[in-house]
């Protein structure tokens, strides 16, 4: 059986992983897995796992490896992911990266493409501080990049938008610091493999020609 493309998005929070993930899903026809979103769903559902995660995130720290690996394995083993997928925010540590290698091998996938998105710390801060979320439906807006129609309430359900607990400036700075400390060895693991470092703001027409030779299965031709 032919397995599809696995793309690992690397880069700090706010470097554009969310945006590029949407582009890759659309262009390659594969789903994305954001372990962060899965964890937030657990928090919203108030599960024991969710409560544990909530405390950790609110204190600006990153969630435990074993917990994140469990979430990833449960998600990626589902049939909807057999054609490939985009990983956003996973793996974050060397331990998670090792787990992912074994998981991909067990699921029959080849070498993933590590796509490293970069942006300056200034850019990242400006973007994340501007992020707003609807507490009702969970939709994410951005006062700079993607505001709601009136700027203050949700387009779908008119609920007043809030700043997520992990989007406060002090928490963001902690997240960036924690990310940089942890990510260096992870990025080092991938640089000698199928690795590509690009500006997180690249448009699809600039990005896809660079990707084509590195994908397991060719991207659809764009005319
Ligand atoms: Zn809403």
Short mmCIF file of C-alpha atoms and ligand atoms in Angstrom, two decimals:
data_model
loop_
_atom_site.label_atom_id
_atom_site.label_comp_id
_atom_site.label_asym_id
_atom_site.label_seq_id
_atom_site.Cartn_x
_atom_site.Cartn_y
_atom_site.Cartn_z
CA UNK A 1 0.00 0.00 0.00
CA UNK A 2 1.25 3.46 -0.94
CA UNK A 3 1.45 5.81 1.97
CA UNK A 4 1.30 9.55 1.47
CA UNK A 5 3.19 12.55 2.64
CA UNK A 6 3.98 13.24 6.25
CA UNK A 7 5.02 16.82 6.90
CA UNK A 8 6.42 17.91 10.25
CA UNK A 9 6.05 21.67 10.74
CA UNK A 10 8.82 23.13 12.88
CA UNK A 11 9.15 26.69 14.12
CA UNK A 12 8.23 28.92 17.02
CA UNK A 13 4.63 29.69 17.99
CA UNK A 14 3.39 32.47 15.70
CA UNK A 15 5.83 31.73 12.83
CA UNK A 16 2.95 30.82 10.52
CA UNK A 17 2.55 27.09 11.15
CA UNK A 18 -1.23 27.39 11.39
CA UNK A 19 -1.53 29.25 8.10
CA UNK A 20 0.88 26.98 6.20
CA UNK A 21 -0.83 23.95 7.65
CA UNK A 22 -4.12 25.07 6.08
CA UNK A 23 -2.39 25.61 2.71
CA UNK A 24 -0.70 22.19 2.83
CA UNK A 25 -3.95 20.43 3.74
CA UNK A 26 -5.77 22.09 0.86
CA UNK A 27 -3.04 21.58 -1.73
CA UNK A 28 -2.06 18.02 -0.76
CA UNK A 29 -5.50 16.82 0.28
CA UNK A 30 -4.32 15.53 3.66
CA UNK A 31 -5.53 16.32 7.19
CA UNK A 32 -3.58 18.10 9.89
CA UNK A 33 -3.03 17.11 13.47
CA UNK A 34 -2.45 19.84 15.99
CA UNK A 35 -1.71 18.18 19.31
CA UNK A 36 -2.35 21.61 20.86
CA UNK A 37 -5.90 21.64 19.49
CA UNK A 38 -6.50 18.09 20.67
CA UNK A 39 -5.28 19.04 24.13
CA UNK A 40 -7.47 22.16 24.16
CA UNK A 41 -10.45 19.96 23.27
CA UNK A 42 -9.62 17.82 26.31
CA UNK A 43 -9.51 20.97 28.44
CA UNK A 44 -12.87 22.16 27.08
CA UNK A 45 -14.38 18.74 27.80
CA UNK A 46 -13.03 18.93 31.36
CA UNK A 47 -11.42 15.48 31.29
CA UNK A 48 -8.79 14.59 33.94
CA UNK A 49 -6.18 14.87 31.18
CA UNK A 50 -7.62 18.28 30.25
CA UNK A 51 -7.43 19.61 33.79
CA UNK A 52 -3.81 18.52 34.13
CA UNK A 53 -2.96 20.18 30.81
CA UNK A 54 -4.82 23.38 31.72
CA UNK A 55 -2.67 23.98 34.81
CA UNK A 56 0.53 23.38 32.88
CA UNK A 57 -0.38 25.73 30.01
CA UNK A 58 -1.63 28.51 32.31
CA UNK A 59 1.76 28.51 34.05
CA UNK A 60 3.52 29.00 30.68
CA UNK A 61 5.10 25.56 30.65
CA UNK A 62 4.93 22.87 27.99
CA UNK A 63 2.98 19.66 28.43
CA UNK A 64 4.65 16.36 29.43
CA UNK A 65 6.12 14.16 26.62
CA UNK A 66 4.29 10.94 27.48
CA UNK A 67 0.96 12.72 27.53
CA UNK A 68 1.56 14.35 24.14
CA UNK A 69 2.86 11.07 22.65
CA UNK A 70 -0.30 9.26 23.78
CA UNK A 71 -2.45 11.91 22.13
CA UNK A 72 -0.42 11.74 18.90
CA UNK A 73 -0.47 7.93 18.70
CA UNK A 74 -4.23 7.78 19.29
CA UNK A 75 -4.88 10.40 16.59
CA UNK A 76 -2.46 9.15 13.91
CA UNK A 77 -3.59 5.52 14.13
CA UNK A 78 -7.05 6.51 12.91
CA UNK A 79 -8.02 5.51 9.34
CA UNK A 80 -8.46 9.13 8.23
CA UNK A 81 -4.69 9.61 8.48
CA UNK A 82 -3.51 6.72 6.27
CA UNK A 83 -3.03 9.03 3.24
CA UNK A 84 -0.61 11.22 5.16
CA UNK A 85 -0.92 14.27 7.36
CA UNK A 86 0.59 17.53 8.51
CA UNK A 87 1.90 17.69 12.07
CA UNK A 88 1.65 21.11 13.69
CA UNK A 89 3.40 21.60 17.02
CA UNK A 90 4.61 17.99 17.32
CA UNK A 91 7.25 16.72 17.97
CA UNK A 92 8.55 19.44 20.33
CA UNK A 93 11.24 17.46 22.13
CA UNK A 94 13.89 14.88 21.25
CA UNK A 95 11.90 12.26 23.15
CA UNK A 96 8.76 13.07 21.13
CA UNK A 97 10.77 12.99 17.88
CA UNK A 98 12.09 9.51 18.72
CA UNK A 99 8.58 8.34 19.51
CA UNK A 100 7.30 9.78 16.23
CA UNK A 101 9.99 7.93 14.21
CA UNK A 102 8.91 4.62 15.73
CA UNK A 103 5.23 5.47 15.29
CA UNK A 104 5.64 6.40 11.61
CA UNK A 105 7.61 3.19 10.95
CA UNK A 106 4.92 1.14 12.71
CA UNK A 107 2.20 2.82 10.62
CA UNK A 108 4.13 2.17 7.39
CA UNK A 109 5.18 5.71 6.53
CA UNK A 110 8.54 6.72 5.06
CA UNK A 111 10.75 9.64 5.97
CA UNK A 112 8.74 12.77 6.82
CA UNK A 113 9.50 16.18 5.37
CA UNK A 114 10.60 18.54 8.16
CA UNK A 115 9.44 22.00 7.12
CA UNK A 116 11.01 24.62 9.36
CA UNK A 117 9.15 27.95 9.34
CA UNK A 118 10.98 30.99 10.67
CA UNK A 119 9.98 34.51 11.76
CA UNK A 120 11.60 37.13 13.98
CA UNK A 121 10.69 37.29 17.68
CA UNK A 122 9.17 40.80 17.07
CA UNK A 123 6.87 39.44 14.39
CA UNK A 124 5.86 36.50 16.57
CA UNK A 125 5.03 38.68 19.58
CA UNK A 126 2.99 41.15 17.54
CA UNK A 127 0.95 38.33 16.01
CA UNK A 128 0.27 36.35 19.17
CA UNK A 129 -0.66 39.35 21.30
CA UNK A 130 -3.25 40.18 18.63
CA UNK A 131 -4.86 36.73 18.77
CA UNK A 132 -8.44 36.48 20.01
CA UNK A 133 -10.66 33.46 20.49
CA UNK A 134 -14.40 32.94 20.68
CA UNK A 135 -15.12 31.22 24.02
CA UNK A 136 -18.31 29.77 22.54
CA UNK A 137 -17.28 28.07 19.24
CA UNK A 138 -13.48 28.16 19.65
CA UNK A 139 -12.86 30.05 16.40
CA UNK A 140 -9.54 31.94 16.36
CA UNK A 141 -9.26 35.52 15.08
CA UNK A 142 -6.37 37.95 14.94
CA UNK A 143 -6.80 41.70 15.38
CA UNK A 144 -4.04 42.31 12.80
CA UNK A 145 -4.13 39.40 10.39
CA UNK A 146 -7.67 38.03 10.57
CA UNK A 147 -10.08 40.26 12.53
CA UNK A 148 -13.75 39.42 12.99
CA UNK A 149 -16.18 41.68 11.12
CA UNK A 150 -16.68 44.12 14.00
CA UNK A 151 -13.32 43.35 15.66
CA UNK A 152 -14.77 42.48 19.06
CA UNK A 153 -17.37 39.71 18.68
CA UNK A 154 -17.49 36.34 16.89
CA UNK A 155 -18.81 36.35 13.28
CA UNK A 156 -20.64 33.07 13.86
CA UNK A 157 -22.37 33.53 17.22
CA UNK A 158 -21.70 37.20 18.25
CA UNK A 159 -20.01 36.13 21.50
CA UNK A 160 -17.45 38.72 22.76
CA UNK A 161 -13.93 37.52 21.87
CA UNK A 162 -11.35 36.85 24.58
CA UNK A 163 -7.57 36.65 24.91
CA UNK A 164 -6.66 33.04 25.44
CA UNK A 165 -4.81 32.32 28.68
CA UNK A 166 -1.66 31.29 26.79
CA UNK A 167 -1.74 34.39 24.51
CA UNK A 168 -0.94 36.91 27.25
CA UNK A 169 2.35 38.69 26.58
CA UNK A 170 4.20 37.33 29.62
CA UNK A 171 3.02 33.80 28.88
CA UNK A 172 3.97 34.19 25.19
CA UNK A 173 7.51 35.24 26.10
CA UNK A 174 7.77 32.19 28.37
CA UNK A 175 6.45 29.98 25.56
CA UNK A 176 8.97 31.37 23.05
CA UNK A 177 11.82 30.92 25.54
CA UNK A 178 10.71 27.38 26.40
CA UNK A 179 10.25 26.61 22.71
CA UNK A 180 13.73 27.83 21.71
CA UNK A 181 15.39 25.87 24.53
CA UNK A 182 13.62 22.66 23.59
CA UNK A 183 13.55 23.03 19.82
CA UNK A 184 17.26 23.38 19.09
CA UNK A 185 18.08 19.68 19.59
CA UNK A 186 14.87 18.65 17.76
CA UNK A 187 15.72 20.81 14.75
CA UNK A 188 19.27 19.43 14.86
CA UNK A 189 17.82 15.90 14.58
CA UNK A 190 16.02 16.80 11.36
CA UNK A 191 18.60 19.01 9.61
CA UNK A 192 20.53 16.06 8.18
CA UNK A 193 17.35 14.40 7.00
CA UNK A 194 14.57 15.58 4.66
CA UNK A 195 14.70 19.16 5.94
CA UNK A 196 13.73 22.51 4.47
CA UNK A 197 13.95 25.88 6.21
CA UNK A 198 11.78 28.69 4.82
CA UNK A 199 10.21 32.02 5.72
CA UNK A 200 6.89 31.34 7.43
CA UNK A 201 5.17 33.97 5.25
CA UNK A 202 5.84 32.28 1.89
CA UNK A 203 2.86 32.11 -0.45
CA UNK A 204 1.85 28.70 -1.88
CA UNK A 205 3.20 29.56 -5.34
CA UNK A 206 6.63 30.23 -3.79
CA UNK A 207 6.54 27.34 -1.34
CA UNK A 208 5.28 24.46 -3.48
CA UNK A 209 8.04 24.45 -6.13
CA UNK A 210 10.52 24.02 -3.24
CA UNK A 211 8.53 21.14 -1.77
CA UNK A 212 7.90 19.08 -4.88
CA UNK A 213 11.21 17.20 -4.96
CA UNK A 214 10.98 16.43 -1.25
CA UNK A 215 7.55 14.88 -1.03
CA UNK A 216 6.93 11.13 -1.06
CA UNK A 217 4.07 11.64 -3.46
CA UNK A 218 4.03 14.56 -5.90
CA UNK A 219 2.01 17.67 -5.11
CA UNK A 220 -0.72 18.43 -7.67
CA UNK A 221 0.59 20.67 -10.47
CA UNK A 222 -0.52 24.26 -10.24
CA UNK A 223 -1.06 26.21 -13.44
ZN1 LIG B 1 -18.02 31.85 18.05
#
